[in-house]
PDB file of C-alpha atoms and ligand atoms in Angstrom:
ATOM      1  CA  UNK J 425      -3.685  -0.121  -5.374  1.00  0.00           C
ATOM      2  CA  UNK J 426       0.015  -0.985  -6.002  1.00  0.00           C
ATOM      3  CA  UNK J 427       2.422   1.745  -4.810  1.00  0.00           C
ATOM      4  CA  UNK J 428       6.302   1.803  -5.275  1.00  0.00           C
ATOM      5  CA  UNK J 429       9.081   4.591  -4.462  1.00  0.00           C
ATOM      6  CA  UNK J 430      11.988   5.290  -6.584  1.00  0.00           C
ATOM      7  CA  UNK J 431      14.600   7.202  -5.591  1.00  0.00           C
ATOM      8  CA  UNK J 432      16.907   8.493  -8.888  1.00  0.00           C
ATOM      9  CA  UNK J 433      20.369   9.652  -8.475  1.00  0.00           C
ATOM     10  CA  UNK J 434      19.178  13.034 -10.080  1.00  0.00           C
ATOM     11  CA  UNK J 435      16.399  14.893 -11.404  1.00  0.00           C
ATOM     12  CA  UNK J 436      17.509  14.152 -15.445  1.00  0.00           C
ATOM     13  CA  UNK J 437      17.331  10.384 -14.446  1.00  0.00           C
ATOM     14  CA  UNK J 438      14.153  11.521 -12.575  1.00  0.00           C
ATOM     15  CA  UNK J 439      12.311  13.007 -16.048  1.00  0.00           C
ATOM     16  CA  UNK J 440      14.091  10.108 -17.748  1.00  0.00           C
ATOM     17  CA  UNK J 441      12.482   7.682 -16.127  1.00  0.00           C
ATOM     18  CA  UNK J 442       8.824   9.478 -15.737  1.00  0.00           C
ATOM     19  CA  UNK J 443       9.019  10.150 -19.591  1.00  0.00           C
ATOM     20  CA  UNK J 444       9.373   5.785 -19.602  1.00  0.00           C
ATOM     21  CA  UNK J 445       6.608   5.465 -17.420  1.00  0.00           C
ATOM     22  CA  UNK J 446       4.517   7.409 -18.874  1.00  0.00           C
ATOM     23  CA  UNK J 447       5.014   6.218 -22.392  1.00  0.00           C
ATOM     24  CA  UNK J 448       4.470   2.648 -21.250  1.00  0.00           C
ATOM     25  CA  UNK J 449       1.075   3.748 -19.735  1.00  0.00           C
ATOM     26  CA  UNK J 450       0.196   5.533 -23.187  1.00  0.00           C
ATOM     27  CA  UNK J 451       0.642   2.695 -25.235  1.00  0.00           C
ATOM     28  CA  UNK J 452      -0.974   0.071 -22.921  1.00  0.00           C
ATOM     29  CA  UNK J 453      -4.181   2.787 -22.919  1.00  0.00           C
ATOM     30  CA  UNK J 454      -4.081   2.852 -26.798  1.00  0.00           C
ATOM     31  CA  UNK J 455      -3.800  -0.733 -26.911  1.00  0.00           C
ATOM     32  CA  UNK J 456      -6.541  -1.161 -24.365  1.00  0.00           C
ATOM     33  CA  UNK J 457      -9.066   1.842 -25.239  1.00  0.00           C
ATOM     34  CA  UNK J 458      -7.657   3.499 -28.620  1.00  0.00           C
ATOM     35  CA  UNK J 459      -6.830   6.999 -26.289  1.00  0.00           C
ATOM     36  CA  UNK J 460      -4.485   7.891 -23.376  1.00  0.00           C
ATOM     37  CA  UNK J 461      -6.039  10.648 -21.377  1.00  0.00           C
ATOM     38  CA  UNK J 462      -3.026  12.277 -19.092  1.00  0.00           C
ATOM     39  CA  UNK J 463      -3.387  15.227 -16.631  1.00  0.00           C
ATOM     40  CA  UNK J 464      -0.773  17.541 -15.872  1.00  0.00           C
ATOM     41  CA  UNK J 465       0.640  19.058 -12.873  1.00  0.00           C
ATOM     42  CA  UNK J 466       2.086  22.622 -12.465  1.00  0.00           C
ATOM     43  CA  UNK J 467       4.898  23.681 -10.919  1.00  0.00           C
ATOM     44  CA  UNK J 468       8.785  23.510 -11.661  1.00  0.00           C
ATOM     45  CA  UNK J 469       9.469  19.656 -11.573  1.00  0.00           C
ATOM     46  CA  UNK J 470       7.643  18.603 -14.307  1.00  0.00           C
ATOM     47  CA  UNK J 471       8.770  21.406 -16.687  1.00  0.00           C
ATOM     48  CA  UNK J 472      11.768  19.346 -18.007  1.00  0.00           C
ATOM     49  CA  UNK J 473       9.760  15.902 -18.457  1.00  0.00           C
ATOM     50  CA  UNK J 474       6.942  18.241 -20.634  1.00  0.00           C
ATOM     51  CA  UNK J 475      10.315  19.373 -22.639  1.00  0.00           C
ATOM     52  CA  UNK J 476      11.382  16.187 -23.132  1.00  0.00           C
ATOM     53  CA  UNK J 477       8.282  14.757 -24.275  1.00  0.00           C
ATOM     54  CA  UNK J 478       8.264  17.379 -26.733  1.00  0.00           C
ATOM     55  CA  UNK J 479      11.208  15.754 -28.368  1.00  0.00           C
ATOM     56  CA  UNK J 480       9.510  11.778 -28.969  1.00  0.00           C
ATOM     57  CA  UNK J 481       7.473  10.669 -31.892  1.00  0.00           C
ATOM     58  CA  UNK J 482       4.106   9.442 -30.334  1.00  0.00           C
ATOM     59  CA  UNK J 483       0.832   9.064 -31.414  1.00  0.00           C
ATOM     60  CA  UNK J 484      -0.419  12.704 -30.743  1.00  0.00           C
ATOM     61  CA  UNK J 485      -3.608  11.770 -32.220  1.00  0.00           C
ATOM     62  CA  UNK J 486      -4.541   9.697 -29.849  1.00  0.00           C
ATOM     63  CA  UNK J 487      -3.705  11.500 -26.765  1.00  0.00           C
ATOM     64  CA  UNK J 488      -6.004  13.931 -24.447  1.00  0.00           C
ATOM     65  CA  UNK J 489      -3.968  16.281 -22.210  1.00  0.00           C
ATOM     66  CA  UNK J 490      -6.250  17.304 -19.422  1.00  0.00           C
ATOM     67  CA  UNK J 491      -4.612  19.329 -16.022  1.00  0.00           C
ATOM     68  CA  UNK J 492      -4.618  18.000 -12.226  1.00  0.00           C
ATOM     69  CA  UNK J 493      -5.026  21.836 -10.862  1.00  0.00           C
ATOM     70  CA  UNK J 494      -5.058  25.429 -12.510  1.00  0.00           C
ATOM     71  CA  UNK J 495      -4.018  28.639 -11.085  1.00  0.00           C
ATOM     72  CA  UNK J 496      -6.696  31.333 -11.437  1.00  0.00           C
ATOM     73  CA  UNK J 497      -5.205  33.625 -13.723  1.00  0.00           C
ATOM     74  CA  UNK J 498      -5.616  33.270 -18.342  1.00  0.00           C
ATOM     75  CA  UNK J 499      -3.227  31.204 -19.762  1.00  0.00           C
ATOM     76  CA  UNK J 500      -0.917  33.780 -20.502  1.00  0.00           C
ATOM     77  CA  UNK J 501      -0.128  35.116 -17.552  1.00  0.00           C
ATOM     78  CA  UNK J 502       3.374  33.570 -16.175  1.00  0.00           C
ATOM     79  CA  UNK J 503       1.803  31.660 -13.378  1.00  0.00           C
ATOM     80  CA  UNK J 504      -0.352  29.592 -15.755  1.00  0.00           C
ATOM     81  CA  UNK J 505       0.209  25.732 -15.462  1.00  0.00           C
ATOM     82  CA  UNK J 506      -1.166  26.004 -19.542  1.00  0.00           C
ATOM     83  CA  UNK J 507       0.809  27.696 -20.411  1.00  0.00           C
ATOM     84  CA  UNK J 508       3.801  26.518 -18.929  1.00  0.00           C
ATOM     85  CA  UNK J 509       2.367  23.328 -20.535  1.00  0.00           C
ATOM     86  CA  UNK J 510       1.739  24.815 -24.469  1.00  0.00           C
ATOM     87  CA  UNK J 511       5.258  26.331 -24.209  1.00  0.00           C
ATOM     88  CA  UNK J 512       7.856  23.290 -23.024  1.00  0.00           C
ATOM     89  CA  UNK J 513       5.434  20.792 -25.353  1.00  0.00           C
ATOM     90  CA  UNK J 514       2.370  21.182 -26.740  1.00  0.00           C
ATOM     91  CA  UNK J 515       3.183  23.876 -29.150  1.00  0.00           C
ATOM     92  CA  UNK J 516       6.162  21.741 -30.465  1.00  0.00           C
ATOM     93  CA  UNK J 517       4.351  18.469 -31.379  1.00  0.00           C
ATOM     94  CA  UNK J 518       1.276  17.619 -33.565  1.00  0.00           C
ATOM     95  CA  UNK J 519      -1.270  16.931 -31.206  1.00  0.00           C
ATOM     96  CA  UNK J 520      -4.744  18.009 -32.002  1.00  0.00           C
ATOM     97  CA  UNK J 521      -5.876  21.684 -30.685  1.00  0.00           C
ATOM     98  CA  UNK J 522      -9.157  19.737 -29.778  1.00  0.00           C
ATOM     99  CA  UNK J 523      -6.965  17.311 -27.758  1.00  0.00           C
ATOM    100  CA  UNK J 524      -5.993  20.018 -25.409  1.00  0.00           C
ATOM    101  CA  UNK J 525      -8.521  20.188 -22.609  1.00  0.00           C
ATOM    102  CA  UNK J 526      -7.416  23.229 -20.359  1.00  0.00           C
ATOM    103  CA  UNK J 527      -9.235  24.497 -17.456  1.00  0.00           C
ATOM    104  CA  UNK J 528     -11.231  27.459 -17.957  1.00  0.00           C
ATOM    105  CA  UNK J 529      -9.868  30.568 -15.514  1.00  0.00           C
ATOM    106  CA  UNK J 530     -12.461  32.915 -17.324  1.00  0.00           C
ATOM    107  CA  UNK J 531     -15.246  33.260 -15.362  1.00  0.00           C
ATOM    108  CA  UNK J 532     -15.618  35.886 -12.582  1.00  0.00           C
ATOM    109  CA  UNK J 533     -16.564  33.049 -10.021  1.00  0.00           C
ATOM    110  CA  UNK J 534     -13.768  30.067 -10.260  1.00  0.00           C
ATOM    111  CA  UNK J 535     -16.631  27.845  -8.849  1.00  0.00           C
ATOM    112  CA  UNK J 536     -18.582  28.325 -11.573  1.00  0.00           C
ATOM    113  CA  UNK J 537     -15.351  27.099 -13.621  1.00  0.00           C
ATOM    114  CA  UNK J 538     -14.907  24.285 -11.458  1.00  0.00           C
ATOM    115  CA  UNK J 539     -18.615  22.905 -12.416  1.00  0.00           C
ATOM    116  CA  UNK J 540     -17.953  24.299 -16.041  1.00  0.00           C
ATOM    117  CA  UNK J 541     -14.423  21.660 -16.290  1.00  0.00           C
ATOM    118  CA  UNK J 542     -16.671  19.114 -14.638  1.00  0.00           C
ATOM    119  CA  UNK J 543     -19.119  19.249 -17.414  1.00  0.00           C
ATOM    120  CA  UNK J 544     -16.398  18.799 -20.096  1.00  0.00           C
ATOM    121  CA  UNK J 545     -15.023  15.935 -18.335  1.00  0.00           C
ATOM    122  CA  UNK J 546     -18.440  14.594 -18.236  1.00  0.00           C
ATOM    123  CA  UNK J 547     -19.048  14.825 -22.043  1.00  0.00           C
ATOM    124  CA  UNK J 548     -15.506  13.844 -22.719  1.00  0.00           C
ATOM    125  CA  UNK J 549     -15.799  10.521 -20.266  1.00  0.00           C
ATOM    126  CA  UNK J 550     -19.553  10.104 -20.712  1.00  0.00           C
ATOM    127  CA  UNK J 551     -19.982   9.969 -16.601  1.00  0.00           C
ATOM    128  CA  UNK J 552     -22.707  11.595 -14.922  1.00  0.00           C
ATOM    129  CA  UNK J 553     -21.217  14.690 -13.215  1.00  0.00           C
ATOM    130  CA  UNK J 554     -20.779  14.350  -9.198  1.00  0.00           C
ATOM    131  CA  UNK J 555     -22.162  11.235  -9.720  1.00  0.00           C
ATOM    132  CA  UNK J 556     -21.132   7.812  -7.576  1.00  0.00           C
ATOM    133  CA  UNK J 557     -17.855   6.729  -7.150  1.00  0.00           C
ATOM    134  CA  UNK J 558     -18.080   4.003 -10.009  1.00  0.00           C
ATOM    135  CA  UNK J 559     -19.285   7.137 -12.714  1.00  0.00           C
ATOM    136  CA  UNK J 560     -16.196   9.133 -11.349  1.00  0.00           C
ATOM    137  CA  UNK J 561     -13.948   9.145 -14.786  1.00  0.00           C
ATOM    138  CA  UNK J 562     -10.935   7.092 -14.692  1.00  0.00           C
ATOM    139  CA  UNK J 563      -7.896   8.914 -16.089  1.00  0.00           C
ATOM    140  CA  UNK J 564      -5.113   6.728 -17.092  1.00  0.00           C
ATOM    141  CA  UNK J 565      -1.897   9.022 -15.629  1.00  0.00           C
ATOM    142  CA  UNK J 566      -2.219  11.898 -13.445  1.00  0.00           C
ATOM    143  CA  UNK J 567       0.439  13.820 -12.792  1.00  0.00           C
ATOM    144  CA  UNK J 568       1.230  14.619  -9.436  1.00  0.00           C
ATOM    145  CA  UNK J 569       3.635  17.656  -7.809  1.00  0.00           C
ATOM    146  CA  UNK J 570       4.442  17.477  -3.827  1.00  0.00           C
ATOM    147  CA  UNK J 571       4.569  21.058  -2.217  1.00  0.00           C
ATOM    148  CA  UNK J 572       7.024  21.273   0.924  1.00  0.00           C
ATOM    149  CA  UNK J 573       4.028  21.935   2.852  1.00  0.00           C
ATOM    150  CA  UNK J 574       2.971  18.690   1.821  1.00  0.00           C
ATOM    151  CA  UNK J 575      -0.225  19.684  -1.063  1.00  0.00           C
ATOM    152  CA  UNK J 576      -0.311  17.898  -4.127  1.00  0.00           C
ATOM    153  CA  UNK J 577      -2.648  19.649  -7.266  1.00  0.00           C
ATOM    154  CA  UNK J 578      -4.095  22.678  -5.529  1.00  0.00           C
ATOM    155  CA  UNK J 579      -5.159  20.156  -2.361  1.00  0.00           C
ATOM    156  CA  UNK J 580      -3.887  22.453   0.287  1.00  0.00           C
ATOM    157  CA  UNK J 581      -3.421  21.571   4.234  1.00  0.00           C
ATOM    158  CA  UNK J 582      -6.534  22.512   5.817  1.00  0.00           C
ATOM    159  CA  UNK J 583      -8.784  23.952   2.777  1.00  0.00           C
ATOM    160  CA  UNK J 584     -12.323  22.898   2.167  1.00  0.00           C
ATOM    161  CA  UNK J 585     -11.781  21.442  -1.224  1.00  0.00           C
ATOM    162  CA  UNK J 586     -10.340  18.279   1.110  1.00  0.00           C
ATOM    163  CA  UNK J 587     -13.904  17.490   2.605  1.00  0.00           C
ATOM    164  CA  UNK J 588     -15.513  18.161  -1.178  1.00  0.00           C
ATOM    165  CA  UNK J 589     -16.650  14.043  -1.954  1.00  0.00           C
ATOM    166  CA  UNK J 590     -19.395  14.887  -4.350  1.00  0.00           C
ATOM    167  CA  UNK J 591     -17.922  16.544  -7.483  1.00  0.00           C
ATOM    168  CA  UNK J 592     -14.699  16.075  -9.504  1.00  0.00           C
ATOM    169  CA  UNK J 593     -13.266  19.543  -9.373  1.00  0.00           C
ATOM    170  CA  UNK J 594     -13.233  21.738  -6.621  1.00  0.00           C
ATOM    171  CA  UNK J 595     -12.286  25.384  -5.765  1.00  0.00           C
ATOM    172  CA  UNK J 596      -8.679  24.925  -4.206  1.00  0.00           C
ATOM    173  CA  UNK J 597      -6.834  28.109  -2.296  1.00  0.00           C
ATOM    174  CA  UNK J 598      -3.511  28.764  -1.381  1.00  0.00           C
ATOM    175  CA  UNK J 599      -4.161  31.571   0.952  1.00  0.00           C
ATOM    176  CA  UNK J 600      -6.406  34.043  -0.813  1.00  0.00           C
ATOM    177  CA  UNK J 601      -5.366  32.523  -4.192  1.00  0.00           C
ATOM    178  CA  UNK J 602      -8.378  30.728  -5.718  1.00  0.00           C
ATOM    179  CA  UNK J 603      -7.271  27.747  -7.873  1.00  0.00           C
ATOM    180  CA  UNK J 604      -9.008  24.846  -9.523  1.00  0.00           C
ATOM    181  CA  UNK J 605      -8.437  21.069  -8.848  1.00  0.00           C
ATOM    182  CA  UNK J 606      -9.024  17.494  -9.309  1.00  0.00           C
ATOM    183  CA  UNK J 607     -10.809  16.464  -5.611  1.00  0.00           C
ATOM    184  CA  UNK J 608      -9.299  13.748  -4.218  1.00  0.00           C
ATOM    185  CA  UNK J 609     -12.007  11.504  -5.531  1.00  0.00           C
ATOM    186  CA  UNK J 610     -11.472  12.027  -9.237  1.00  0.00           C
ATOM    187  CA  UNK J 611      -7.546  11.740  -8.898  1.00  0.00           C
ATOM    188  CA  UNK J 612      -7.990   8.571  -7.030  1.00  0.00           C
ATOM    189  CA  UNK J 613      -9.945   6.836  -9.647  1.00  0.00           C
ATOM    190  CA  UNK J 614      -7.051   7.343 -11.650  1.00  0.00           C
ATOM    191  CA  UNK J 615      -5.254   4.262 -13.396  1.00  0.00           C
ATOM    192  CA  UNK J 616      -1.684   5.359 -12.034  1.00  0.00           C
ATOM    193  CA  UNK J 617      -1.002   8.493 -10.010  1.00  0.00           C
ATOM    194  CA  UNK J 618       2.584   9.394 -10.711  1.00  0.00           C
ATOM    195  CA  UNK J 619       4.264  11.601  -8.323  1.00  0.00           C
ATOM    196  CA  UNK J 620       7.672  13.757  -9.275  1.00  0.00           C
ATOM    197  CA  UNK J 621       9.333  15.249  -6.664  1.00  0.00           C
ATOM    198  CA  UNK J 622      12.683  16.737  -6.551  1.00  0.00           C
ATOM    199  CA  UNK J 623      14.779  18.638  -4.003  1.00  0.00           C
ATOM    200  CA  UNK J 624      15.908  18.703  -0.536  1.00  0.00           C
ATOM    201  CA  UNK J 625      13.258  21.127   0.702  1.00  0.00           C
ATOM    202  CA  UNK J 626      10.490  18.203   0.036  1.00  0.00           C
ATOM    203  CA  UNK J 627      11.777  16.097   2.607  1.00  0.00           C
ATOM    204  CA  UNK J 628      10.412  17.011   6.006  1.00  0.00           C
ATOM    205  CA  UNK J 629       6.784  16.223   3.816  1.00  0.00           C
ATOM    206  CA  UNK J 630       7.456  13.162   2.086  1.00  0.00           C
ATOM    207  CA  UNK J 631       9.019  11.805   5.787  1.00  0.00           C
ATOM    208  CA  UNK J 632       5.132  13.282   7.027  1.00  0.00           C
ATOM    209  CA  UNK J 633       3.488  11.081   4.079  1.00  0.00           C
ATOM    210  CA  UNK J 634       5.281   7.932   4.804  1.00  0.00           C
ATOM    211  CA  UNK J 635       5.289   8.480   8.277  1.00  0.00           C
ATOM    212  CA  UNK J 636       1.958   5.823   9.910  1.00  0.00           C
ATOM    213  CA  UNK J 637       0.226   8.787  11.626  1.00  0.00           C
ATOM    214  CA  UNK J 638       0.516  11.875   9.986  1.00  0.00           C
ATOM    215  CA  UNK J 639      -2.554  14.034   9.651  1.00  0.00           C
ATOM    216  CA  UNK J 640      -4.112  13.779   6.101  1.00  0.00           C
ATOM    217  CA  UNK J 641      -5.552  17.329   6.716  1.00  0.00           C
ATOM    218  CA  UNK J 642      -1.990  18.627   7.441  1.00  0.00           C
ATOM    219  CA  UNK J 643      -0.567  16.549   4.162  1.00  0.00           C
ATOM    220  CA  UNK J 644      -2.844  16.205   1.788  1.00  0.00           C
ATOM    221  CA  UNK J 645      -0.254  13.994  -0.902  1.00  0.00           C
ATOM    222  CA  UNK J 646      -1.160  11.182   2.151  1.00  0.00           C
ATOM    223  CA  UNK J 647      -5.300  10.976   0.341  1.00  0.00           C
ATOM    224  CA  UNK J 648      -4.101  10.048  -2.797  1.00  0.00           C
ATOM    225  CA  UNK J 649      -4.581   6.440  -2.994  1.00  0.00           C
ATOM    226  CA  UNK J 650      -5.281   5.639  -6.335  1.00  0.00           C
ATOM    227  CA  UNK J 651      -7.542   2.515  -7.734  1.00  0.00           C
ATOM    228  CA  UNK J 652      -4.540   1.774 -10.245  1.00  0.00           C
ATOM    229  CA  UNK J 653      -1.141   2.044  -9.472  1.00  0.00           C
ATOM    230  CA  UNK J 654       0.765   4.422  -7.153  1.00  0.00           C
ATOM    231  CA  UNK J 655       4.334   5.646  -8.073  1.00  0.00           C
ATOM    232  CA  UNK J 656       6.709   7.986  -6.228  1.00  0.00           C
ATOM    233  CA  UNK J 657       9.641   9.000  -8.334  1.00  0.00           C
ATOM    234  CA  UNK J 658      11.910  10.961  -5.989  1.00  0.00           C
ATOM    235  CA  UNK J 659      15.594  12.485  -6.771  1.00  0.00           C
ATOM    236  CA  UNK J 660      17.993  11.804  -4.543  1.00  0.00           C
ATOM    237  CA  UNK J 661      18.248  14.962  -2.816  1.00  0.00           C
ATOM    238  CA  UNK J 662      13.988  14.116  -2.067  1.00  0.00           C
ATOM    239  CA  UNK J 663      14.777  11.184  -1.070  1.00  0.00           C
ATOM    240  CA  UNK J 664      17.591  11.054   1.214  1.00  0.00           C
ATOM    241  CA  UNK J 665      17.324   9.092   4.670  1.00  0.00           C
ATOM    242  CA  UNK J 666      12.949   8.649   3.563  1.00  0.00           C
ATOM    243  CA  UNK J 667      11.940   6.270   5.995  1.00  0.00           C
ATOM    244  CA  UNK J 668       8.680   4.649   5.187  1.00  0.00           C
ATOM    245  CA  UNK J 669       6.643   3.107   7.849  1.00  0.00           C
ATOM    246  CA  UNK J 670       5.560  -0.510   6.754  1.00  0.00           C
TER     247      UNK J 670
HETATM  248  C1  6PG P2126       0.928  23.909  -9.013  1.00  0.00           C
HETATM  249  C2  6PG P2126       1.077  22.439  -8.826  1.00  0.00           C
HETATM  250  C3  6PG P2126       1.502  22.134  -7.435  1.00  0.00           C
HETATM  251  C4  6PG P2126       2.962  21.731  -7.573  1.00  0.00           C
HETATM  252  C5  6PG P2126       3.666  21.717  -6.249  1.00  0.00           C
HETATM  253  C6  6PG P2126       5.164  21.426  -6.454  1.00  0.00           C
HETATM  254  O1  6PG P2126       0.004  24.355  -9.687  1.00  0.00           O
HETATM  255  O2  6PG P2126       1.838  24.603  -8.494  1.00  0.00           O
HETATM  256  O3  6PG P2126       0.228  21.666  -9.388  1.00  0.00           O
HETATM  257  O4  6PG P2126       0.788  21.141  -6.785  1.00  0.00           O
HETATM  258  O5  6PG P2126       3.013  20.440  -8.176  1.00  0.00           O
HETATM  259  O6  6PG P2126       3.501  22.985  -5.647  1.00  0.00           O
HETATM  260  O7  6PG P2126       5.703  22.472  -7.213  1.00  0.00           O
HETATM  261  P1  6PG P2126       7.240  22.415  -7.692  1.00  0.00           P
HETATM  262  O8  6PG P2126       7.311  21.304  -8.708  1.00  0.00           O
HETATM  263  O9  6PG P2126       7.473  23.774  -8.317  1.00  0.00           O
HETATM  264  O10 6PG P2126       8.070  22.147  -6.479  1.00  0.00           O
END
């Protein structure tokens, strides 16, 4: 794993410079494998770099959007990270409807949606489902959010879903809130993990993540340790005063 930190003097440079990063990692993947597979996050941050990428010219048909973590509720109710997602970009650019690999909130059981995205990912990456670490599928970017209690995707301090080694998605909660994720596992076979993370109100977490002995369990962001690259891209008001133990 290679890990950096940015910290940019604002969250437009922020977007700006996710939107290069992640366009770099498309075309190496196209150049490499013919198809960039990218999963989203939910949340504010990210809403601006989705608009943004609305606005370039890339090779749509060559790109798979998949998402990190899901909300339990259809895709258009307001709290749905797809549609957040369809509305700042994917309904204003050319990429195939086919392309578009949402997680399915339909289902009266949300584990039984969990095992249902797992299957999909397993046809779409050819892996065995839940099987070893080397048939875990390697996404090339996932997109990562950092709550202020420290969760990233729906991996929240304390929850089951952080113990969960043998499948790819898992049942996360936030509270009684049911919501689906990537487990740790599948996001850390992930070519780069790519963390955005904006505001003052993150800090007293990201200090916890780069601190040497935080609890994992109490910070979840501090599991993700991906095979391929790791990159924190943190405004200024995020990153302020970060100190991060060597
Ligand atoms: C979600 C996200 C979640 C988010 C963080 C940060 O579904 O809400 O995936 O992990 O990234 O909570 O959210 P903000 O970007 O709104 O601060």
């Amino acid at each position: 794993m290679e890990s950096s930190v940015e910290v940019l003097k604002d969250l437009d440079a922020l977007v700006d410079r996710a939107q290069f990063l992640v366009c770099a990692e498309l075309q190496t993947a196209i150049a490499q494998r013919g198809q960039f597979t990218l999963a989203l996050s939910g949340g504010s941050t990210p809403k601006p770099l989705y608009e943004s990428l609305a606005q370039q010219d890339l090779p749509w048909d060559k790109v798979h959007i998949f998402w990190g973590d899901e909300r339990y509720v259809p895709a258009n109710h307001p709290d749905s990270n797809e549609g957040m997602a369809r509305r700042a970009w994917l309904d204003q650019v050319p990429i195939p409807a086919e392309h578009i690999h949402p997680m399915p909130t339909q289902d009266a059981d949300p584990a039984v949606s969990a095992q249902l995205y797992e299957q999909h990912l397993s046809r779409f990456f050819g892996g065995k489902e839940g099987g070893s670490a080397d048939e875990i599928p390697a996404l090339d970017v996932v997109l990562l959010g950092l709550g202020d209690d420290g969760h990233t995707a729906s991996l929240f301090p304390q929850t089951e879903v952080l113990n969960v080694c043998d499948r790819w998605i898992g049942v996360g909660n936030r509270g009684a809130d049911p919501r689906l994720t990537f487990t740790i596992g599948l996001i850390n076979r992930a070519r780069c993990a790519l963390f955005l993370v904006a505001g003052q109100n993150k800090r007293p977490a990201l200090q916890a993540i780069f601190s040497k002995d935080a609890n994992s369990f109490d910070y979840p962001a501090r599991f993700i340790r991906p095979e391929g690259k790791l990159i924190w891209l943190l405004d200024a008001d995020a990153g302020e005063g970060l100190k991060i133990a060597s």
